[in-house]
Coordinates of C-alpha atoms and ligand atoms in Angstrom, one line a residue:
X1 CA 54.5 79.6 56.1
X2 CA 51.2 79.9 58.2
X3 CA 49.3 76.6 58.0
X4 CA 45.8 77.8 56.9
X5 CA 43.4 75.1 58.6
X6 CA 39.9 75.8 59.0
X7 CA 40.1 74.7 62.6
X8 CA 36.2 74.8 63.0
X9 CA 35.2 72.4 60.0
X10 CA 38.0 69.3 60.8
X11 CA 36.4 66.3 60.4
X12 CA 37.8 63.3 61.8
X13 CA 40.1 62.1 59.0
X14 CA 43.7 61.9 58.5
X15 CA 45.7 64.3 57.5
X16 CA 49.9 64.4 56.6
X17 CA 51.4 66.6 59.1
X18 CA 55.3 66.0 57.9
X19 CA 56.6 64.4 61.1
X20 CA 55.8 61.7 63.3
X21 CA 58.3 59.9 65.6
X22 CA 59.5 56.2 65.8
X23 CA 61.7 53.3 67.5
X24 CA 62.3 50.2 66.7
X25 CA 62.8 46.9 68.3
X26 CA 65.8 45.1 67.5
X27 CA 69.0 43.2 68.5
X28 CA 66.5 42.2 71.2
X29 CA 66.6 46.2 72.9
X30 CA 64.6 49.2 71.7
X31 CA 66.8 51.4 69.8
X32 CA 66.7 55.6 70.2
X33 CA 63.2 57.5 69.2
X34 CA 63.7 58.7 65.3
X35 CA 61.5 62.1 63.7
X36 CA 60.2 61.0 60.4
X37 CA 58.6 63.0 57.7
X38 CA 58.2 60.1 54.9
X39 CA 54.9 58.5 55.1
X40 CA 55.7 55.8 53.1
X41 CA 58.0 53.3 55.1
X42 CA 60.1 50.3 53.9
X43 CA 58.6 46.9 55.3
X44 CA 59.1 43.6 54.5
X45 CA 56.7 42.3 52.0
X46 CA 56.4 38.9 54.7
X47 CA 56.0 41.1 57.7
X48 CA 54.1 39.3 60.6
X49 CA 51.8 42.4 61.0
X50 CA 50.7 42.0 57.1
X51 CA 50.3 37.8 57.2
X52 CA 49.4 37.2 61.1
X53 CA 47.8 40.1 62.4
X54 CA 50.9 41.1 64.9
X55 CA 49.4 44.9 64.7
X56 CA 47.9 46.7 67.6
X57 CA 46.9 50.6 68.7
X58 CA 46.2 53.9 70.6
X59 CA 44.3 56.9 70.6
X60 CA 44.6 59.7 72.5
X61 CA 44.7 63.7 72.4
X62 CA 46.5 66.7 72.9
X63 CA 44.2 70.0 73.8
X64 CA 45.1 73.3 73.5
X65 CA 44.1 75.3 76.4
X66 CA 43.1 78.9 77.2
X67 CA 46.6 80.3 78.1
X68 CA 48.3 78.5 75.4
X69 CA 50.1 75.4 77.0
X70 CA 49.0 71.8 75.8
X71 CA 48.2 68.7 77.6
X72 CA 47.6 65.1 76.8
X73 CA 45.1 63.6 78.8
X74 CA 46.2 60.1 80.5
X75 CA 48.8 58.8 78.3
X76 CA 49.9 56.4 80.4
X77 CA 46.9 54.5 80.4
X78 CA 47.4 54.5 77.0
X79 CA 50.6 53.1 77.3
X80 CA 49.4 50.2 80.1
X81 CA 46.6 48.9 77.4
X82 CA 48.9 49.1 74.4
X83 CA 51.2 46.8 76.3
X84 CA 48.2 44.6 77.7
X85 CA 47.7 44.6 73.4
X86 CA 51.5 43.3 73.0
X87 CA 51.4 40.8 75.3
X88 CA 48.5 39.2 74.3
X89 CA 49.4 39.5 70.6
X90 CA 52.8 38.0 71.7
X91 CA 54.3 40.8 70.2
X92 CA 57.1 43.1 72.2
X93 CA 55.2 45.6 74.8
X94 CA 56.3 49.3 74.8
X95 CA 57.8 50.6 77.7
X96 CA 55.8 53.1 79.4
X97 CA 58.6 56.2 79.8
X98 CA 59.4 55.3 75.7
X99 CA 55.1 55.4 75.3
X100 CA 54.8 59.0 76.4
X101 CA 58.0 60.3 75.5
X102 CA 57.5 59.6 71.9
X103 CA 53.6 60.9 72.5
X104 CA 55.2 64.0 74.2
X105 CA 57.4 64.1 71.1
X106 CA 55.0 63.7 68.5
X107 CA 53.0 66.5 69.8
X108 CA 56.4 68.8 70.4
X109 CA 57.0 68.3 66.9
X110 CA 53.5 69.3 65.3
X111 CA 52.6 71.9 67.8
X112 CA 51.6 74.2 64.3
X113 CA 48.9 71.7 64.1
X114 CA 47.1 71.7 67.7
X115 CA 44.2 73.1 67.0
X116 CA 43.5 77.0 69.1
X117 CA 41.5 76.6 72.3
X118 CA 37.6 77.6 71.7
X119 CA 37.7 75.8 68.1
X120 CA 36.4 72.1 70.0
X121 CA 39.3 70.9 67.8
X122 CA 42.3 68.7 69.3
X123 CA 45.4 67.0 68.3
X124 CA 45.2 62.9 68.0
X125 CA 47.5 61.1 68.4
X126 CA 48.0 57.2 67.1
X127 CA 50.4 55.2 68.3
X128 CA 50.6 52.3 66.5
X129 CA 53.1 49.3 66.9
X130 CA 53.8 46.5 64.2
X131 CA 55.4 43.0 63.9
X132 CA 58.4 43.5 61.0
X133 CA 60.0 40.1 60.9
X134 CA 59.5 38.7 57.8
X135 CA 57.9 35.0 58.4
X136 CA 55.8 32.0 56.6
X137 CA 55.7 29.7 59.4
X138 CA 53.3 31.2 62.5
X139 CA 55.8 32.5 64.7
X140 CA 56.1 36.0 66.8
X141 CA 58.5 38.2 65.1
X142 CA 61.3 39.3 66.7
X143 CA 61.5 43.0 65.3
X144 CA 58.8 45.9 65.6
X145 CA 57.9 49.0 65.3
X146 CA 56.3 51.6 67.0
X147 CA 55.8 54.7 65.6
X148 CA 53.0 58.2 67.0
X149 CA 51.1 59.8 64.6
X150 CA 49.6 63.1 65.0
X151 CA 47.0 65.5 63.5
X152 CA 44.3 67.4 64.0
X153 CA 40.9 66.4 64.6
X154 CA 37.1 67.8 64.6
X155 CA 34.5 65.5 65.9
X156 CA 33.9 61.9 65.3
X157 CA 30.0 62.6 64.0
X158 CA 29.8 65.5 61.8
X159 CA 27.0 67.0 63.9
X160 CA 29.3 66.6 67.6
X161 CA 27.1 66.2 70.8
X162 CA 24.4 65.3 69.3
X163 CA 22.2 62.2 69.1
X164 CA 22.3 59.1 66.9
X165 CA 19.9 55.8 66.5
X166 CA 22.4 52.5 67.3
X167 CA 21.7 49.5 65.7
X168 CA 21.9 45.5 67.5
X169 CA 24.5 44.0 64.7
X170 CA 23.4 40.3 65.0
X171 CA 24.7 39.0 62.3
X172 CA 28.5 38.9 63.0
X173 CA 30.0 39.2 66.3
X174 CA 33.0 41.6 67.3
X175 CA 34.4 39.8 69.9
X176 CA 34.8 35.8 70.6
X177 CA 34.3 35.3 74.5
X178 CA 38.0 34.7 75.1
X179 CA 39.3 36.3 72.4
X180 CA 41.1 39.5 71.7
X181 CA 38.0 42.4 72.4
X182 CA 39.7 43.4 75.2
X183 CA 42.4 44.5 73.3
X184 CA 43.2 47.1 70.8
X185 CA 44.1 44.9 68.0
X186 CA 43.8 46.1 64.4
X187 CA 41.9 42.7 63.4
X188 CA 39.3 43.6 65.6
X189 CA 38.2 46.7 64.0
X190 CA 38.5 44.9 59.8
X191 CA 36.4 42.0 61.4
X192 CA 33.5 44.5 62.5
X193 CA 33.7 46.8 58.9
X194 CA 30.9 44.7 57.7
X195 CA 28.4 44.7 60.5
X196 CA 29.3 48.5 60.7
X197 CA 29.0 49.0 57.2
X198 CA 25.4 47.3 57.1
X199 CA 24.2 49.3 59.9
X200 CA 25.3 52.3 58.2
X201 CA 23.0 51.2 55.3
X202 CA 20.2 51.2 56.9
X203 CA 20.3 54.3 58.6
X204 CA 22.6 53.6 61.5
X205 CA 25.7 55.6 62.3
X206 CA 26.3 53.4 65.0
X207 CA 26.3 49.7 65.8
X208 CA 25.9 47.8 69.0
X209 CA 27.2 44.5 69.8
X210 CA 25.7 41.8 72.3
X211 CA 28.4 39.2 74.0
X212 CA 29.2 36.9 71.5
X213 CA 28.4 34.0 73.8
X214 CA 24.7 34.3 74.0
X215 CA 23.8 37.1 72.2
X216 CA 21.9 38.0 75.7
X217 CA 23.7 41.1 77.1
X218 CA 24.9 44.0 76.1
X219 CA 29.1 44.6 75.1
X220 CA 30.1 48.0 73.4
X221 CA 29.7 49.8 70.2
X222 CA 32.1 48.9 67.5
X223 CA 34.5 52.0 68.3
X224 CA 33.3 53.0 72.1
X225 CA 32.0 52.0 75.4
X226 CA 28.2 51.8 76.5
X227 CA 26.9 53.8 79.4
X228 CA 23.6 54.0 80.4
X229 CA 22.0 56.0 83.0
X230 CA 18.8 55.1 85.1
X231 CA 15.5 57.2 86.1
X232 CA 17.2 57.0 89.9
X233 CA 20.8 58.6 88.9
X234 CA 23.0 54.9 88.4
X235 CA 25.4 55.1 85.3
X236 CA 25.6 51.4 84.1
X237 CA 28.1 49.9 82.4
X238 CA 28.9 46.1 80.8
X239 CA 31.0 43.6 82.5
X240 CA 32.5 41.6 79.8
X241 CA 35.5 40.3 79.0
X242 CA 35.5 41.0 75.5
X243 CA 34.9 45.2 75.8
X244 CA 37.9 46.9 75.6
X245 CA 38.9 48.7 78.4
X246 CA 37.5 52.2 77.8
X247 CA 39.9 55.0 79.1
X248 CA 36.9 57.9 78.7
X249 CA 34.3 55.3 80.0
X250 CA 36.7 54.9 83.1
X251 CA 37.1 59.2 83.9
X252 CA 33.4 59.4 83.2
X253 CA 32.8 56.3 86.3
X254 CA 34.8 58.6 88.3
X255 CA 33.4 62.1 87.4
X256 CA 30.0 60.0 87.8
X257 CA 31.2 58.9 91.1
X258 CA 31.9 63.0 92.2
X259 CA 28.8 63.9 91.3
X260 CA 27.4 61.1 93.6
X261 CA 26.3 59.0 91.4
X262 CA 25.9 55.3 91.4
X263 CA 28.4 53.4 89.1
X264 CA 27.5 50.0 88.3
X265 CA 29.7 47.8 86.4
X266 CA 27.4 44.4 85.7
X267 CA 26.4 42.5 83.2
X268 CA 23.5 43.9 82.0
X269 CA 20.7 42.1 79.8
X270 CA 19.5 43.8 76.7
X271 CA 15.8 43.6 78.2
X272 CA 17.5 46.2 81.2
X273 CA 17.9 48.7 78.1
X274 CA 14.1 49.1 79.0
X275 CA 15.8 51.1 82.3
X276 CA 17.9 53.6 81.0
X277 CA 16.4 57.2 80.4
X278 CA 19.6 57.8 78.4
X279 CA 22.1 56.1 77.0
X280 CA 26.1 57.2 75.6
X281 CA 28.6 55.6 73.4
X282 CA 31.9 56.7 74.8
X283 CA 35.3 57.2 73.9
X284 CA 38.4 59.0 73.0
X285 CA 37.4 60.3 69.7
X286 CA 33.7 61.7 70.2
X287 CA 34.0 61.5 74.0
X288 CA 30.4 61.0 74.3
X289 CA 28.1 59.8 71.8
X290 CA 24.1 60.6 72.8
X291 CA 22.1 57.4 71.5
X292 CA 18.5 58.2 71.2
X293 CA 17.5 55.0 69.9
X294 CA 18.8 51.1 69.8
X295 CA 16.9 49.3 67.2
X296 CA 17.2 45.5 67.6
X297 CA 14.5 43.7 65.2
X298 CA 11.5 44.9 65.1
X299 CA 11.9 46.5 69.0
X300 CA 13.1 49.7 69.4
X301 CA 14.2 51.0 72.5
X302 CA 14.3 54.7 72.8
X303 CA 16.1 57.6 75.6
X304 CA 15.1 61.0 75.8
X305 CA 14.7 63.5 73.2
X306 CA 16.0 62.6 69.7
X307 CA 16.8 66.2 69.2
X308 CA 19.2 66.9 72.6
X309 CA 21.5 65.0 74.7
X310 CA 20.0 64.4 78.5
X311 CA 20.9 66.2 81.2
X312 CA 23.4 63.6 83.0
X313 CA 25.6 62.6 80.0
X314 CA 25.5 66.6 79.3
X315 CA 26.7 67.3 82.6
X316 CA 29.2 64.6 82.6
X317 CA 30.8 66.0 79.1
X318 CA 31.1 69.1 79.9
X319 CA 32.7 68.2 83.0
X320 CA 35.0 65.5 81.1
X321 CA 35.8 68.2 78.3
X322 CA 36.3 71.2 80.7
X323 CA 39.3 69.0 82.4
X324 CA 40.6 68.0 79.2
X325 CA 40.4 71.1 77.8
X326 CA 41.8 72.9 81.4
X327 CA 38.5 74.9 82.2
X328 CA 37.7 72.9 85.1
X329 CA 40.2 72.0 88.0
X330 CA 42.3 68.7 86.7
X331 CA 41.3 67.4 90.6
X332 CA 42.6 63.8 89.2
X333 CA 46.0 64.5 87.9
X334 CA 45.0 63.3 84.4
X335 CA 46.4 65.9 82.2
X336 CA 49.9 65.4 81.4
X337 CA 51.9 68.8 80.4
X338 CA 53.6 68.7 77.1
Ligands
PLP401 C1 36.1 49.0 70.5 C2 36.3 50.2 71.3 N1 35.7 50.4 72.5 C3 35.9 51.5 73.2 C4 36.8 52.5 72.8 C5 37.0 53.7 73.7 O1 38.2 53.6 74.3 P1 38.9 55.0 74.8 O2 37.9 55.7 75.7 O3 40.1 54.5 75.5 O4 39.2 55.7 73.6 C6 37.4 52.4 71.6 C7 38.3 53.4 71.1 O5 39.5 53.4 71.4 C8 37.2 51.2 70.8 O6 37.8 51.1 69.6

């Protein structure tokens, strides 16, 4: 039967396809990639990734493009920072080739529900990988699983490329200095629900968090990168150990780059937000985010207009989204056939 998704009005929620794909780890190798249909999974009640955290993740997406064919853009990178996750998590790293093959698969499997090129829609993918051994004592477990969800998304912010007021979240911290905010952990994103759920109540869709440190400079938003850009054409971005390592934010330093801009990566104050004429949130999910305002007690910063994104981080997602979505040359080799 003909799925009958309104394409154009996705919002960025999940939804059961019927299938995803998964391996696990066991007898110390990774056995052969499975297709599933049963949400619902069997674990063990004293699983690691239930007691001790031993849970970390993707994103990524598939887009549709004019003639048809479908591409994931840069899954290997995804694979390089899920394993970065695995190792510091002590848990058992994916291998690259099994990393895209099962994203390769995953999208194979639901190509009914890749949404048409011209909707803005895409597939996401979420690969996902889990301690199973059952354990009381803190140990490592010795069995996982890894498993890639897919389904289709609309944008991250109901109204898309559009800009949003950010919020300083003081009161808790995302990231300890040398902790895990370079990482995709799942911990990391429960232990900033509250200071995103606060800002929210107040009027903020989006929260910004300072290094936990000092509080003095700037990190990331709770679910993507910052970026600002200068009167004089630099793109800016934070040098910190505890920002994870943003695969969009990285393409947009190079696309910056071909357009002959600047890129700085440096610590940067929250007095240099005084600098920036605008200022993104980036990441897979919404690309860019246009902030047109950063509230932090009673100062508030603004960038541009509050009713359009600026011209530079316009120019830069359309160029990002043209790749992605095939329109533009893929002059990187980023887009990865499925
Ligand atoms: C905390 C955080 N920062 C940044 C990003 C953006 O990373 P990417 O561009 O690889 O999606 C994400 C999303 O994955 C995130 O959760």
């Amino acid at each position: 039967m003909p799925l009958t998704i309104d394409w154009k009005n996705l919002g960025f929620q999940y939804m059961d396809t019927g299938t995803y794909v998964a391996a696990a780890f066991c007898g110390g190798k990774w056995q052969a990639l499975e297709t599933r249909s049963d949400p619902l999974m069997k674990l063990h009640v004293a699983a690691t990734c239930l007691h001790y955290g031993q849970a970390c993740f993707e994103g990524l997406k598939a887009f549709c493009r004019k003639d048809g064919t479908v591409a994931m853009f840069r899954p290997e990178e995804n694979a390089a920072r899920l394993s970065a996750s695995a190792r510091r998590l002590v848990m058992e790293p994916v291998p690259a080739e099994l990393f895209v093959e099962a994203c390769t698969q995953a999208v194979r499997l639901n190509r009914d529900y890749v949404p048409p090129y011209g909707t803005g829609a895409t597939l996401y993918l979420r690969p996902l990988l889990i301690g199973t051994t059952p354990r009381v004592g803190l140990k490592a477990a010795e069995e996982y699983l890894f498993a890639v969800l897919a389904m289709p998304v609309g944008p991250y912010y109901k109204d898309g490329f559009y800009p949003v007021k950010a919020y300083v979240q003081e009161s808790y911290d995302r990231a300890a200095p040398q902790g895990v905010g370079n990482i995709k952990a799942a911990g990391n994103y429960a232990a900033g629900l509250l200071g995103d759920m606060e800002g929210k109540k107040l009027g903020y869709p989006i929260c910004l968090y300072l290094d936990s440190g000092s509080h003095r400079f700037v990190d990331e938003f709770g679910t993507s990168n910052f970026l600002g850009i200068t009167g004089d054409g630099r793109y800016v971005t934070p040098d910190s150990h505890s920002v994870l390592p943003s695969i969009t934010n990285k393409s947009l330093q190079q696309i910056a780059k071909d357009f002959g801009l600047t890129v700085e990566r440096r610590q940067i104050p929250i007095t240099d937000l005084e600098l920036f004429t605008e200022v993104g949130a980036c990441g897979t999910a919404a690309v860019i985010t246009p902030i047109y305002s950063i509230t932090r007690a009673d100062k508030v910063y603004t960038f541009g207009s509050e009713k359009e994104a600026g011209k530079t981080l316009t120019r830069l997602y359309n160029e990002i989204q043209g790749i992605q979505f095939g329109d533009i040359e893929d002059r990187h080799g980023w887009m990865v056939a499925v």
